[in-house]
Short mmCIF file of C-alpha atoms in Angstrom, two decimals:
data_model
loop_
_atom_site.label_atom_id
_atom_site.label_comp_id
_atom_site.label_asym_id
_atom_site.label_seq_id
_atom_site.Cartn_x
_atom_site.Cartn_y
_atom_site.Cartn_z
CA MET V 1 19.58 -16.81 -113.30
CA VAL V 2 16.27 -17.03 -111.40
CA ASP V 3 13.26 -15.02 -112.50
CA ILE V 4 11.44 -13.18 -109.74
CA VAL V 5 7.69 -13.63 -109.95
CA ASP V 6 5.34 -11.13 -108.42
CA ILE V 7 2.52 -12.98 -106.56
CA ASP V 8 -0.54 -11.11 -105.36
CA VAL V 9 -1.75 -12.66 -102.08
CA GLN V 10 -4.70 -11.25 -100.16
CA ILE V 11 -4.59 -11.86 -96.40
CA PRO V 12 -7.71 -10.86 -94.48
CA SER V 13 -7.07 -8.48 -91.58
CA ALA V 14 -9.10 -10.50 -89.09
CA PHE V 15 -10.25 -14.07 -89.54
CA ASP V 16 -13.87 -14.63 -88.56
CA PRO V 17 -14.92 -18.30 -88.57
CA PHE V 18 -18.59 -17.33 -88.29
CA ALA V 19 -18.57 -14.91 -91.24
CA GLU V 20 -20.78 -17.25 -93.30
CA ALA V 21 -23.28 -17.55 -90.45
CA LYS V 22 -23.50 -13.78 -90.16
CA ASP V 23 -24.15 -13.53 -93.87
CA SER V 24 -26.92 -16.17 -93.72
CA GLY V 25 -29.14 -14.07 -91.48
CA ALA V 26 -29.86 -16.82 -88.94
CA PRO V 27 -28.80 -15.66 -85.45
CA GLY V 28 -26.13 -17.91 -83.96
CA SER V 29 -26.32 -20.61 -86.61
CA VAL V 30 -23.20 -22.02 -88.23
CA ARG V 31 -23.17 -23.29 -91.77
CA SER V 32 -21.44 -26.54 -92.35
CA SER V 33 -21.62 -29.55 -94.58
CA LEU V 34 -23.81 -31.31 -92.01
CA PRO V 35 -27.51 -31.84 -92.64
CA VAL V 36 -29.90 -29.22 -91.30
CA SER V 37 -30.98 -31.50 -88.42
CA TYR V 38 -27.44 -31.33 -86.92
CA MET V 39 -27.21 -27.54 -86.91
CA VAL V 40 -27.10 -25.97 -83.49
CA ASP V 41 -28.58 -22.66 -82.52
CA ILE V 42 -25.94 -21.33 -80.11
CA VAL V 43 -28.05 -18.45 -78.86
CA ASP V 44 -30.77 -20.70 -77.41
CA ILE V 45 -28.46 -22.76 -75.17
CA ASP V 46 -29.16 -21.99 -71.51
CA VAL V 47 -26.22 -22.87 -69.27
CA GLN V 48 -26.64 -22.66 -65.53
CA ILE V 49 -23.51 -22.69 -63.45
CA PRO V 50 -24.19 -24.30 -60.07
CA SER V 51 -23.20 -22.49 -56.93
CA ALA V 52 -20.02 -23.52 -55.15
CA PHE V 53 -20.38 -27.05 -53.79
CA ASP V 54 -18.15 -28.29 -51.01
CA PRO V 55 -18.07 -32.12 -50.99
CA PHE V 56 -16.37 -32.13 -47.57
CA ALA V 57 -18.89 -29.86 -45.83
CA GLU V 58 -20.45 -32.81 -43.98
CA ALA V 59 -17.07 -34.00 -42.70
CA LYS V 60 -16.19 -30.53 -41.41
CA ASP V 61 -19.52 -30.15 -39.63
CA SER V 62 -19.62 -33.65 -38.21
CA GLY V 63 -18.43 -34.31 -34.70
CA ALA V 64 -16.24 -37.20 -35.80
CA PRO V 65 -12.92 -37.39 -33.97
CA GLY V 66 -10.16 -35.88 -36.03
CA ALA V 67 -12.51 -34.76 -38.80
CA LYS V 68 -10.63 -31.57 -39.55
CA GLU V 69 -7.04 -32.26 -38.60
CA TYR V 70 -4.58 -35.05 -38.17
CA VAL V 71 -3.25 -36.31 -34.85
CA HIS V 72 0.54 -36.10 -35.08
CA ILE V 73 2.65 -38.51 -33.03
CA ARG V 74 6.35 -37.63 -33.05
CA ILE V 75 9.52 -38.75 -31.34
CA GLN V 76 12.22 -36.36 -30.13
CA GLN V 77 15.68 -37.58 -29.30
CA ARG V 78 17.03 -36.36 -25.97
CA ASN V 79 20.50 -37.21 -24.73
CA GLY V 80 21.93 -40.63 -25.49
CA LYS V 81 19.27 -43.31 -25.77
CA LYS V 82 16.60 -41.19 -24.09
CA SER V 83 13.64 -40.14 -26.22
CA LEU V 84 10.37 -38.26 -25.87
CA THR V 85 7.06 -39.01 -27.62
CA THR V 86 4.78 -36.05 -28.38
CA VAL V 87 1.10 -36.17 -29.31
CA GLN V 88 -0.55 -33.11 -30.83
CA GLY V 89 -3.70 -32.33 -32.77
CA LEU V 90 -6.26 -33.94 -30.49
CA ARG V 91 -9.63 -32.22 -30.38
CA LYS V 92 -9.90 -29.38 -27.87
CA GLU V 93 -12.98 -30.76 -26.15
CA TYR V 94 -11.03 -33.77 -24.88
CA SER V 95 -9.48 -33.65 -21.43
CA TYR V 96 -5.77 -33.92 -22.13
CA GLU V 97 -5.05 -34.64 -18.47
CA LYS V 98 -7.38 -37.67 -18.42
CA ILE V 99 -5.92 -39.02 -21.66
CA LEU V 100 -2.42 -38.53 -20.24
CA LYS V 101 -3.38 -40.34 -17.03
CA ASP V 102 -4.63 -43.35 -19.00
CA LEU V 103 -1.56 -43.35 -21.26
CA LYS V 104 0.78 -43.29 -18.27
CA LYS V 105 -1.02 -46.21 -16.60
CA GLU V 106 -1.21 -48.22 -19.84
CA PHE V 107 2.46 -47.87 -20.82
CA CYS V 108 4.10 -47.52 -17.38
CA CYS V 109 5.86 -44.30 -18.25
CA ASN V 110 5.86 -40.70 -17.08
CA GLY V 111 4.54 -37.74 -19.03
CA ASN V 112 2.99 -34.30 -18.91
CA VAL V 113 0.84 -31.83 -20.88
CA VAL V 114 2.66 -28.78 -22.27
CA GLN V 115 0.91 -25.63 -23.51
CA ASP V 116 2.60 -24.39 -26.72
CA LYS V 117 1.85 -21.00 -28.31
CA GLU V 118 1.66 -22.35 -31.89
CA LEU V 119 0.61 -25.97 -31.39
CA GLY V 120 -1.76 -25.66 -28.44
CA LYS V 121 -1.71 -28.47 -25.89
CA VAL V 122 0.83 -31.22 -26.50
CA ILE V 123 1.09 -34.50 -24.60
CA GLN V 124 4.66 -35.61 -23.86
CA LEU V 125 5.55 -39.17 -22.83
CA GLN V 126 8.89 -40.69 -21.86
CA GLY V 127 10.33 -43.22 -24.28
CA ASP V 128 9.38 -44.29 -27.78
CA GLN V 129 5.64 -44.85 -27.42
CA ARG V 130 4.55 -43.99 -31.00
CA LYS V 131 2.97 -47.35 -31.92
CA ASN V 132 1.47 -47.79 -28.44
CA VAL V 133 -0.13 -44.32 -28.48
CA SER V 134 -1.50 -44.86 -31.99
CA ASN V 135 -3.12 -48.18 -31.04
CA PHE V 136 -4.45 -46.69 -27.79
CA LEU V 137 -6.11 -43.70 -29.51
CA VAL V 138 -7.76 -45.96 -32.09
CA SER V 139 -8.96 -48.52 -29.53
CA LYS V 140 -10.47 -45.85 -27.27
CA GLY V 141 -12.15 -44.03 -30.18
CA VAL V 142 -10.28 -40.77 -29.67
CA ALA V 143 -9.05 -40.76 -33.30
CA LYS V 144 -9.46 -42.87 -36.42
CA LYS V 145 -6.59 -44.89 -37.86
CA ASP V 146 -6.47 -42.83 -41.07
CA GLN V 147 -6.36 -39.56 -39.09
CA ILE V 148 -3.14 -40.47 -37.24
CA LYS V 149 0.26 -39.51 -38.65
CA ILE V 150 3.31 -41.13 -37.06
CA HIS V 151 6.56 -39.20 -37.58
CA GLY V 152 10.13 -40.11 -36.73
CA PHE V 153 12.97 -42.33 -37.80
#
């Protein structure tokens, strides 16, 4: 048979890790086993939180081509082997018609500029011209290489 022992355990209602510091009388100091030179007065610490800093503010304000958005070059399959290359995301201050004229002469293909409600102006070219258009935009300085996204198979 097992004897039941009555144990008296006192559990504090709320644990306060700084109870000793409050009893010492020093405001904000914490007692520890460290020497006095390592004690920190928490009340005297002045922390200044800097205002919101945007590291990309210069890139947004700069007039660099494609600074805010990517230039998306996609291919759309038509019927059979026919395909259509679309270019969207060029800056609005560029003349889409002049870019289209140069693209058509460079690649010997037809194309047009379509006004879309959601996407804005989109250049359409006949055939798979994704690599050609990407190289053309980089060589003419219309967009940077890292700002061009090529989509498709």
